């Protein structure tokens, strides 16, 4: 394949879905390293926010790099798919959720690309960055081949954790995969702007590598949550046991603490892997029942100690994880729903979340609640001073996790 005529492109990178939680940090990182980046996103409010120099969500460390990139004219956004034709590298980072019956949508990426297809042109490199159902890269290769353009496809999965994007994008090794060696080389060169280390796999290996990574993490959280419930049922503090067993014992150093394991990725990627195995993935499904069952367990334990029907319960932390404003698939909301059925009143607060008008100031919740539950381990709660009972499965307060 001939080298692309780079001078023909006004931009180095277009990020499709680039106003999202993964796409925007990536676009900012490329722009910070000198690339000329344009975002294409169907969310007009998010596009307007980016062009006005406002981050549509909180990502620690992103603001100064973002402001610099926008001011330098290296980063802009558009809801018009025509911008896809302007860049040499076309990176796709749209969401790939499972549906309400836990089915992956293998057509999500081809459908999103459908609107951009008329603007793909010879010399571009199409890079899938979303977490995809295995086989989607091959499907997209087929789709692009049908367009009659010379645009090779690469799959380079995103592996950052939300909240750490602006450090991890510059430090994690980048997995790079493509059928054609020249395409893999071009993808490696692009991600080489961010980091020194690239790892080359074939697309089918890379698709599984990403799903295995998230599922591995989800299963580890489920194991810890199971251990927590076993210990707790015996009146024992799992954190004391975990601290004891892992002290100067490296083989157990990676055992996580208990906590709500949720959010937009781990659960759905475990379900993608289950669907790939014709639903014969007992370990993955068990991890789901354990992790999704933790809020139910917590409420049933609290019911044994308190007359919930007579109490106002305060939930602190509605985001899916500590330090985040992201409520997607947060188990704090499942906890809220269950408690609304059992308790006299449920009041919720979160110092980061801005998308839920029902949230109250923390002082009001702590003042009016009879019982508090920390549902997301925000660092602010370390200094929580209250005489009310607090259920703290995360050990944020450092007083143990027994409930
Ligand atoms: N969130 C994470 O921490 C994380 C980490 C690693 C990988 N991933 C993967 O990255 C992908 C994106 O996740 P996310 O959390 O950023 O999702 P998101 O919902 O925050 O962002 C997706 C963006 O794509 C836009 N979009 C949707 N359809 C589009 C279309 N047809 N054309 C253009 N734009 C479109 C949306 O408006 C949104 O801004 C998923 O596959 C996810 O599994 C996420």
Short mmCIF file of C-alpha atoms in Angstrom, two decimals, residues 22-199:
data_model
loop_
_atom_site.label_atom_id
_atom_site.label_comp_id
_atom_site.label_asym_id
_atom_site.label_seq_id
_atom_site.Cartn_x
_atom_site.Cartn_y
_atom_site.Cartn_z
CA UNK A 22 -13.09 8.20 26.37
CA UNK A 23 -13.12 10.12 23.11
CA UNK A 24 -12.60 13.57 24.57
CA UNK A 25 -9.56 12.75 26.75
CA UNK A 26 -8.05 10.96 23.74
CA UNK A 27 -8.70 13.94 21.45
CA UNK A 28 -7.18 16.27 24.06
CA UNK A 29 -4.13 14.02 24.46
CA UNK A 30 -3.45 13.92 20.70
CA UNK A 31 -3.92 17.69 20.44
CA UNK A 32 -1.60 18.19 23.42
CA UNK A 33 1.08 16.26 21.54
CA UNK A 34 0.76 18.60 18.59
CA UNK A 35 -1.78 16.79 16.41
CA UNK A 36 -4.49 18.78 14.66
CA UNK A 37 -7.67 17.14 15.94
CA UNK A 38 -11.32 17.47 15.06
CA UNK A 39 -14.15 15.72 16.86
CA UNK A 40 -17.30 14.46 15.22
CA UNK A 41 -20.10 13.76 17.68
CA UNK A 42 -23.89 13.49 17.29
CA UNK A 43 -24.48 15.25 20.62
CA UNK A 44 -24.99 18.88 19.63
CA UNK A 45 -24.92 20.21 23.24
CA UNK A 46 -21.60 18.41 23.83
CA UNK A 47 -20.18 19.74 20.54
CA UNK A 48 -21.25 23.28 21.50
CA UNK A 49 -19.66 22.88 24.95
CA UNK A 50 -16.34 21.72 23.46
CA UNK A 51 -16.27 24.57 20.95
CA UNK A 52 -17.01 27.00 23.79
CA UNK A 53 -14.01 25.62 25.68
CA UNK A 54 -16.11 23.80 28.30
CA UNK A 55 -15.58 20.17 29.28
CA UNK A 56 -18.98 18.41 29.17
CA UNK A 57 -17.96 16.27 32.19
CA UNK A 58 -15.28 16.19 34.84
CA UNK A 59 -11.97 14.49 34.01
CA UNK A 60 -9.16 15.30 36.44
CA UNK A 61 -6.20 17.04 34.81
CA UNK A 62 -7.96 17.53 31.46
CA UNK A 63 -8.96 21.20 31.81
CA UNK A 64 -5.57 22.93 31.25
CA UNK A 65 -4.60 20.69 28.30
CA UNK A 66 -8.06 21.14 26.82
CA UNK A 67 -7.95 24.94 27.17
CA UNK A 68 -4.49 25.05 25.57
CA UNK A 69 -5.52 22.83 22.66
CA UNK A 70 -8.70 24.82 21.91
CA UNK A 71 -6.86 28.16 22.20
CA UNK A 72 -4.13 26.93 19.83
CA UNK A 73 -6.78 25.89 17.26
CA UNK A 74 -5.69 22.26 17.49
CA UNK A 75 -9.04 20.96 18.79
CA UNK A 76 -12.57 21.65 17.61
CA UNK A 77 -15.80 19.69 17.32
CA UNK A 78 -18.60 19.30 14.82
CA UNK A 79 -21.90 17.47 14.58
CA UNK A 80 -21.46 17.40 10.79
CA UNK A 81 -20.11 14.02 9.63
CA UNK A 82 -18.41 15.74 6.68
CA UNK A 83 -15.49 16.56 9.01
CA UNK A 84 -14.60 12.86 8.90
CA UNK A 85 -13.14 13.44 5.45
CA UNK A 86 -10.74 16.08 6.79
CA UNK A 87 -8.40 13.84 8.78
CA UNK A 88 -5.84 11.19 7.99
CA UNK A 89 -6.66 9.04 11.04
CA UNK A 90 -10.32 8.29 11.77
CA UNK A 91 -10.69 7.05 15.34
CA UNK A 92 -14.07 5.61 16.41
CA UNK A 93 -14.94 5.76 20.14
CA UNK A 94 -18.71 5.59 20.31
CA UNK A 95 -20.46 3.78 23.19
CA UNK A 96 -21.01 0.03 22.86
CA UNK A 97 -23.49 -0.89 25.63
CA UNK A 98 -25.43 -4.15 25.98
CA UNK A 99 -29.24 -3.84 25.75
CA UNK A 100 -31.77 -4.37 28.57
CA UNK A 101 -31.63 -8.13 27.94
CA UNK A 102 -27.81 -8.07 28.13
CA UNK A 103 -27.33 -8.58 24.40
CA UNK A 104 -24.37 -6.83 22.74
CA UNK A 105 -25.16 -4.84 19.62
CA UNK A 106 -22.64 -6.01 17.03
CA UNK A 107 -23.97 -3.43 14.59
CA UNK A 108 -23.39 -0.35 16.81
CA UNK A 109 -20.06 0.54 15.20
CA UNK A 110 -21.03 -0.26 11.58
CA UNK A 111 -24.25 1.76 12.09
CA UNK A 112 -22.37 4.74 13.52
CA UNK A 113 -19.91 4.53 10.65
CA UNK A 114 -22.77 4.34 8.17
CA UNK A 115 -23.44 8.08 8.49
CA UNK A 116 -19.75 8.85 7.96
CA UNK A 117 -19.15 6.37 5.14
CA UNK A 118 -19.65 8.88 2.28
CA UNK A 119 -16.76 10.94 3.71
CA UNK A 120 -14.19 8.16 4.03
CA UNK A 121 -11.50 8.49 1.38
CA UNK A 122 -8.33 6.89 0.08
CA UNK A 123 -5.30 7.28 2.31
CA UNK A 124 -7.16 7.41 5.61
CA UNK A 125 -6.63 4.89 8.38
CA UNK A 126 -9.75 3.81 10.29
CA UNK A 127 -9.02 2.96 13.92
CA UNK A 128 -11.65 1.33 16.14
CA UNK A 129 -11.07 2.40 19.75
CA UNK A 130 -14.41 1.36 21.32
CA UNK A 131 -14.58 -1.97 23.12
CA UNK A 132 -16.13 -4.21 20.48
CA UNK A 133 -17.82 -7.58 20.31
CA UNK A 134 -15.30 -10.04 18.80
CA UNK A 135 -15.62 -10.08 15.04
CA UNK A 136 -16.63 -6.43 14.70
CA UNK A 137 -13.23 -5.42 13.32
CA UNK A 138 -13.62 -8.01 10.54
CA UNK A 139 -17.19 -6.80 9.94
CA UNK A 140 -16.00 -3.20 9.59
CA UNK A 141 -13.18 -4.30 7.25
CA UNK A 142 -15.82 -5.91 5.05
CA UNK A 143 -18.04 -2.86 5.19
CA UNK A 144 -15.20 -0.49 4.23
CA UNK A 145 -14.07 -2.81 1.43
CA UNK A 146 -17.62 -2.55 0.05
CA UNK A 147 -17.28 1.24 -0.15
CA UNK A 148 -14.51 0.93 -2.71
CA UNK A 149 -12.07 3.13 -0.80
CA UNK A 150 -8.51 2.27 0.20
CA UNK A 151 -8.93 2.66 3.98
CA UNK A 152 -7.34 -0.06 6.09
CA UNK A 153 -8.84 -0.80 9.51
CA UNK A 154 -7.03 -1.08 12.83
CA UNK A 155 -8.37 -2.00 16.27
CA UNK A 156 -6.58 -0.27 19.16
CA UNK A 157 -8.70 -0.64 22.31
CA UNK A 158 -8.87 2.06 24.95
CA UNK A 159 -7.69 0.81 28.35
CA UNK A 160 -7.79 3.90 30.55
CA UNK A 161 -9.86 4.11 33.72
CA UNK A 162 -12.15 7.13 33.93
CA UNK A 163 -10.62 9.71 36.22
CA UNK A 164 -7.09 8.66 35.29
CA UNK A 165 -7.26 9.32 31.56
CA UNK A 166 -4.85 12.22 31.48
CA UNK A 167 -2.07 10.23 33.12
CA UNK A 168 -2.83 6.77 31.74
CA UNK A 169 -3.08 7.90 28.10
CA UNK A 170 0.56 8.94 28.34
CA UNK A 171 1.81 5.93 30.31
CA UNK A 172 -0.12 2.74 29.48
CA UNK A 173 1.18 0.57 26.64
CA UNK A 174 -1.08 0.84 23.61
CA UNK A 175 -2.42 -2.37 22.09
CA UNK A 176 -2.30 -2.00 18.32
CA UNK A 177 -3.75 -4.44 15.82
CA UNK A 178 -4.44 -4.49 12.10
CA UNK A 179 -4.56 -7.09 9.35
CA UNK A 180 -2.14 -5.21 7.08
CA UNK A 181 1.37 -4.69 8.55
CA UNK A 182 1.51 -1.18 7.09
CA UNK A 183 -1.75 -0.26 8.83
CA UNK A 184 -0.44 -1.60 12.15
CA UNK A 185 2.69 0.48 11.62
CA UNK A 186 0.65 3.63 10.99
CA UNK A 187 -1.55 2.99 14.06
CA UNK A 188 1.57 2.40 16.17
CA UNK A 189 3.05 5.67 14.88
CA UNK A 190 -0.11 7.57 15.84
CA UNK A 191 -0.25 6.12 19.37
CA UNK A 192 3.52 6.60 19.58
CA UNK A 193 2.64 10.31 19.96
CA UNK A 194 1.27 9.40 23.38
CA UNK A 195 3.46 6.64 24.70
CA UNK A 196 6.69 4.78 23.97
CA UNK A 197 5.29 1.30 24.31
CA UNK A 198 2.99 -0.36 21.80
CA UNK A 199 1.99 -4.02 21.89
#
